[in-house]
């Protein structure tokens, strides 16, 4: 049964398209198979497995699809809340560390602690500088986050947890100013605004780099992994701390994320 | 803990079967009694409940059992079907101390009890950041704007009327799956070590279709996907990926998305970390750079031992795990046993899975069965005769790019132990002589 599906797949690959009209074609030539790119093969596999008819991902044709309607400017404004690292998306407004402290104590401190130290298991927002190489890194706005814009964006979008999107622009600027102050990034008398936002750099920004697994982990691509006598005697070196599925099991080391 | 292979309920020998139909409540009682009775089966022996005394007829055969003698439940007893009452322990589970809030938490897939490659809809792991949004389908809107010619708004009906609908099977794995295991073996059960994954058939429209309708500006390089939940979840997705194989999906395994999976519409980002598959999708914005959202800076970046962090590590590397035996599914009998597990790769198709029973010293190639599709789960088996010896069971997946699943030591050598995300190291289960199975590390 599965064999025949493989054949069908091969046929589709041979045809070089997922338009499965050639589904009845016999075994593929090895050369043709090799010529097909991995992407094509992947497409063909999925397409053939679900027996998608020809044209599944073919362009819908020249005539535009008469679905959807233009988005109104007011509608875009209502949802367009994202703020980018270069400050694009920041609304007009400003707020001081002092105002922020007040707001933070009212709206945030029950979970995050008065100084952002985190109450119980709620996230820690301040401190942790110099811990990233340690066994127990503490990732906070000051120690880890690359961009201050993310604080503005996230606090406005998702906080306070349970009543998100309730803070005004001025209130959000003030709370962000307070969080930056808690992390020793701006002085106590600082007033954060759309205008001076781009002046705030976070210390860990330079320590992020794009995914490099294909080079740094090249060794994980290997043609003939060892099958016999791959190591000496193998011993158990560690056992799971038995997890009681019940909530009172010992909290393990480390975070979910 | 949870024993799923419960023996049928036994009727007291000699008890005269009542001629009248047993009441529903009596039948329920019998069923529950069966569940409660459990079945502690001594390894090497045979089930006490199943085994008649030598030469005596099996009471499950003689006399004829109740379920054969009496009419069963009517056809529509459960208008939306349910699993057998004997499978009541096969459920998602939460580890409540893991997070401060159940609205920003995770409930894990019971992989140990599942077979084949498609995850049942009700058992798919759930990860929310702001609870489960409930959106009326008539009120659902999807907006596309930013660097496009025509900002557009779609209704659910619009999406369902769109030409070019497709069906595709893909795994969705949370980047934090196995994240608790970086520093050592911690959680005792593949539900918890590997249960932030599911594999489904999605029905939807290629994201490209929608983006083409809006007309992407040639300078557009990234797409911001945003959810309508109380986390207003966002991720930046490279335009190239969005145009290649992402889907705007409205169905899973043939039915409407479950609310916890983003009803009515979620994004499907094949092979890439689950957090990007934005649920309750409300907005797509095209831009020329990533947005550096919280979920791609503070979270979902991989801290290495030298204090630097990898970002935009979207692809889920090849990985596998043995689901049987595993701590929640111990071996019960000597003799023939079916060892089994799942493998997947975000880079392509699983081509081979090897299994070791001695902690990685020697390997045997397992049998793949069922579909092996790109970026979709593949099932493997090893038919095995167990003599009752201690085993250190491992599996090692390979994909069609030539990637071989690394050992945990190999992974830690490159990444340290603070990555949280992308732990695809080889898992070891220690099976003791009594069949009990534990999460261990070997060296």
PDB file of N, CA, C and O in Angstrom, chain A residues 15 20 24 30 49 74 78 91 94-95 106 145 148 150 153 165 176 218 222 245 252 254:
ATOM      1  N   UNK A  15       7.347  14.112 -13.085  1.00  0.00           N
ATOM      2  CA  UNK A  15       6.606  15.088 -13.865  1.00  0.00           C
ATOM      3  C   UNK A  15       7.086  16.496 -13.539  1.00  0.00           C
ATOM      4  O   UNK A  15       6.856  17.421 -14.292  1.00  0.00           O
ATOM      5  N   UNK A  20      -0.911  16.526 -10.609  1.00  0.00           N
ATOM      6  CA  UNK A  20      -0.697  15.093 -10.564  1.00  0.00           C
ATOM      7  C   UNK A  20      -1.309  14.368 -11.753  1.00  0.00           C
ATOM      8  O   UNK A  20      -1.725  13.235 -11.655  1.00  0.00           O
ATOM      9  N   UNK A  24      -0.073   8.241 -13.089  1.00  0.00           N
ATOM     10  CA  UNK A  24       0.010   6.844 -13.498  1.00  0.00           C
ATOM     11  C   UNK A  24       1.358   6.500 -14.120  1.00  0.00           C
ATOM     12  O   UNK A  24       1.616   5.362 -14.445  1.00  0.00           O
ATOM     13  N   UNK A  30      16.324   7.560 -12.114  1.00  0.00           N
ATOM     14  CA  UNK A  30      17.114   8.108 -11.006  1.00  0.00           C
ATOM     15  C   UNK A  30      17.602   9.521 -11.292  1.00  0.00           C
ATOM     16  O   UNK A  30      17.631  10.365 -10.409  1.00  0.00           O
ATOM     17  N   UNK A  49       0.288  12.715  -1.220  1.00  0.00           N
ATOM     18  CA  UNK A  49      -0.275  11.997  -0.098  1.00  0.00           C
ATOM     19  C   UNK A  49      -1.724  12.369   0.154  1.00  0.00           C
ATOM     20  O   UNK A  49      -2.500  11.568   0.607  1.00  0.00           O
ATOM     21  N   UNK A  74      -9.605  53.989   9.731  1.00  0.00           N
ATOM     22  CA  UNK A  74      -9.934  53.882  11.162  1.00  0.00           C
ATOM     23  C   UNK A  74      -9.741  52.450  11.654  1.00  0.00           C
ATOM     24  O   UNK A  74      -9.361  52.221  12.803  1.00  0.00           O
ATOM     25  N   UNK A  78      -7.097  51.122  14.511  1.00  0.00           N
ATOM     26  CA  UNK A  78      -7.537  50.412  15.715  1.00  0.00           C
ATOM     27  C   UNK A  78      -6.671  49.191  16.028  1.00  0.00           C
ATOM     28  O   UNK A  78      -6.457  48.854  17.187  1.00  0.00           O
ATOM     29  N   UNK A  91       3.277  55.917  19.375  1.00  0.00           N
ATOM     30  CA  UNK A  91       2.295  57.006  19.308  1.00  0.00           C
ATOM     31  C   UNK A  91       2.859  58.266  19.969  1.00  0.00           C
ATOM     32  O   UNK A  91       3.823  58.186  20.731  1.00  0.00           O
ATOM     33  N   UNK A  94       4.162  61.069  26.278  1.00  0.00           N
ATOM     34  CA  UNK A  94       5.335  61.036  27.152  1.00  0.00           C
ATOM     35  C   UNK A  94       4.919  60.665  28.572  1.00  0.00           C
ATOM     36  O   UNK A  94       3.737  60.738  28.927  1.00  0.00           O
ATOM     37  N   UNK A  95       5.893  60.257  29.369  1.00  0.00           N
ATOM     38  CA  UNK A  95       5.613  59.914  30.761  1.00  0.00           C
ATOM     39  C   UNK A  95       6.910  59.849  31.547  1.00  0.00           C
ATOM     40  O   UNK A  95       7.962  59.494  31.007  1.00  0.00           O
ATOM     41  N   UNK A 106       0.350  50.426  41.216  1.00  0.00           N
ATOM     42  CA  UNK A 106      -1.090  50.157  41.144  1.00  0.00           C
ATOM     43  C   UNK A 106      -1.429  48.961  40.261  1.00  0.00           C
ATOM     44  O   UNK A 106      -2.338  48.204  40.550  1.00  0.00           O
ATOM     45  N   UNK A 145      17.014  41.781  27.271  1.00  0.00           N
ATOM     46  CA  UNK A 145      16.249  42.278  26.124  1.00  0.00           C
ATOM     47  C   UNK A 145      17.117  43.163  25.236  1.00  0.00           C
ATOM     48  O   UNK A 145      17.856  44.019  25.750  1.00  0.00           O
ATOM     49  N   UNK A 148      14.387  48.500  23.695  1.00  0.00           N
ATOM     50  CA  UNK A 148      13.401  49.131  24.574  1.00  0.00           C
ATOM     51  C   UNK A 148      12.028  49.200  23.909  1.00  0.00           C
ATOM     52  O   UNK A 148      10.999  49.194  24.589  1.00  0.00           O
ATOM     53  N   UNK A 150      10.467  47.008  22.463  1.00  0.00           N
ATOM     54  CA  UNK A 150       9.710  45.796  22.782  1.00  0.00           C
ATOM     55  C   UNK A 150       8.958  45.967  24.107  1.00  0.00           C
ATOM     56  O   UNK A 150       7.867  45.425  24.280  1.00  0.00           O
ATOM     57  N   UNK A 153       5.898  48.095  23.281  1.00  0.00           N
ATOM     58  CA  UNK A 153       4.951  47.295  22.499  1.00  0.00           C
ATOM     59  C   UNK A 153       4.245  46.268  23.375  1.00  0.00           C
ATOM     60  O   UNK A 153       3.022  46.154  23.361  1.00  0.00           O
ATOM     61  N   UNK A 165      -4.353  46.223  27.084  1.00  0.00           N
ATOM     62  CA  UNK A 165      -4.826  47.265  26.172  1.00  0.00           C
ATOM     63  C   UNK A 165      -5.693  48.302  26.895  1.00  0.00           C
ATOM     64  O   UNK A 165      -6.593  48.874  26.301  1.00  0.00           O
ATOM     65  N   UNK A 176       7.145  52.367  31.062  1.00  0.00           N
ATOM     66  CA  UNK A 176       8.395  51.937  30.421  1.00  0.00           C
ATOM     67  C   UNK A 176       9.562  52.719  31.033  1.00  0.00           C
ATOM     68  O   UNK A 176      10.615  52.140  31.333  1.00  0.00           O
ATOM     69  N   UNK A 218      27.231  22.065  11.850  1.00  0.00           N
ATOM     70  CA  UNK A 218      27.413  21.280  10.632  1.00  0.00           C
ATOM     71  C   UNK A 218      27.683  19.806  10.940  1.00  0.00           C
ATOM     72  O   UNK A 218      27.299  18.913  10.175  1.00  0.00           O
ATOM     73  N   UNK A 222      25.517  14.079   8.962  1.00  0.00           N
ATOM     74  CA  UNK A 222      26.532  13.058   8.699  1.00  0.00           C
ATOM     75  C   UNK A 222      25.915  11.927   7.907  1.00  0.00           C
ATOM     76  O   UNK A 222      24.753  11.574   8.113  1.00  0.00           O
ATOM     77  N   UNK A 245       2.698  14.170  38.947  1.00  0.00           N
ATOM     78  CA  UNK A 245       1.907  15.029  38.079  1.00  0.00           C
ATOM     79  C   UNK A 245       1.101  16.008  38.932  1.00  0.00           C
ATOM     80  O   UNK A 245       0.647  17.036  38.473  1.00  0.00           O
ATOM     81  N   UNK A 252      11.161  21.846  39.351  1.00  0.00           N
ATOM     82  CA  UNK A 252      12.465  21.501  38.806  1.00  0.00           C
ATOM     83  C   UNK A 252      13.282  22.752  38.547  1.00  0.00           C
ATOM     84  O   UNK A 252      12.770  23.862  38.621  1.00  0.00           O
ATOM     85  N   UNK A 254      15.120  25.352  36.149  1.00  0.00           N
ATOM     86  CA  UNK A 254      14.887  25.814  34.790  1.00  0.00           C
ATOM     87  C   UNK A 254      13.465  26.259  34.576  1.00  0.00           C
ATOM     88  O   UNK A 254      12.595  26.076  35.416  1.00  0.00           O
TER      89      UNK A 254
END
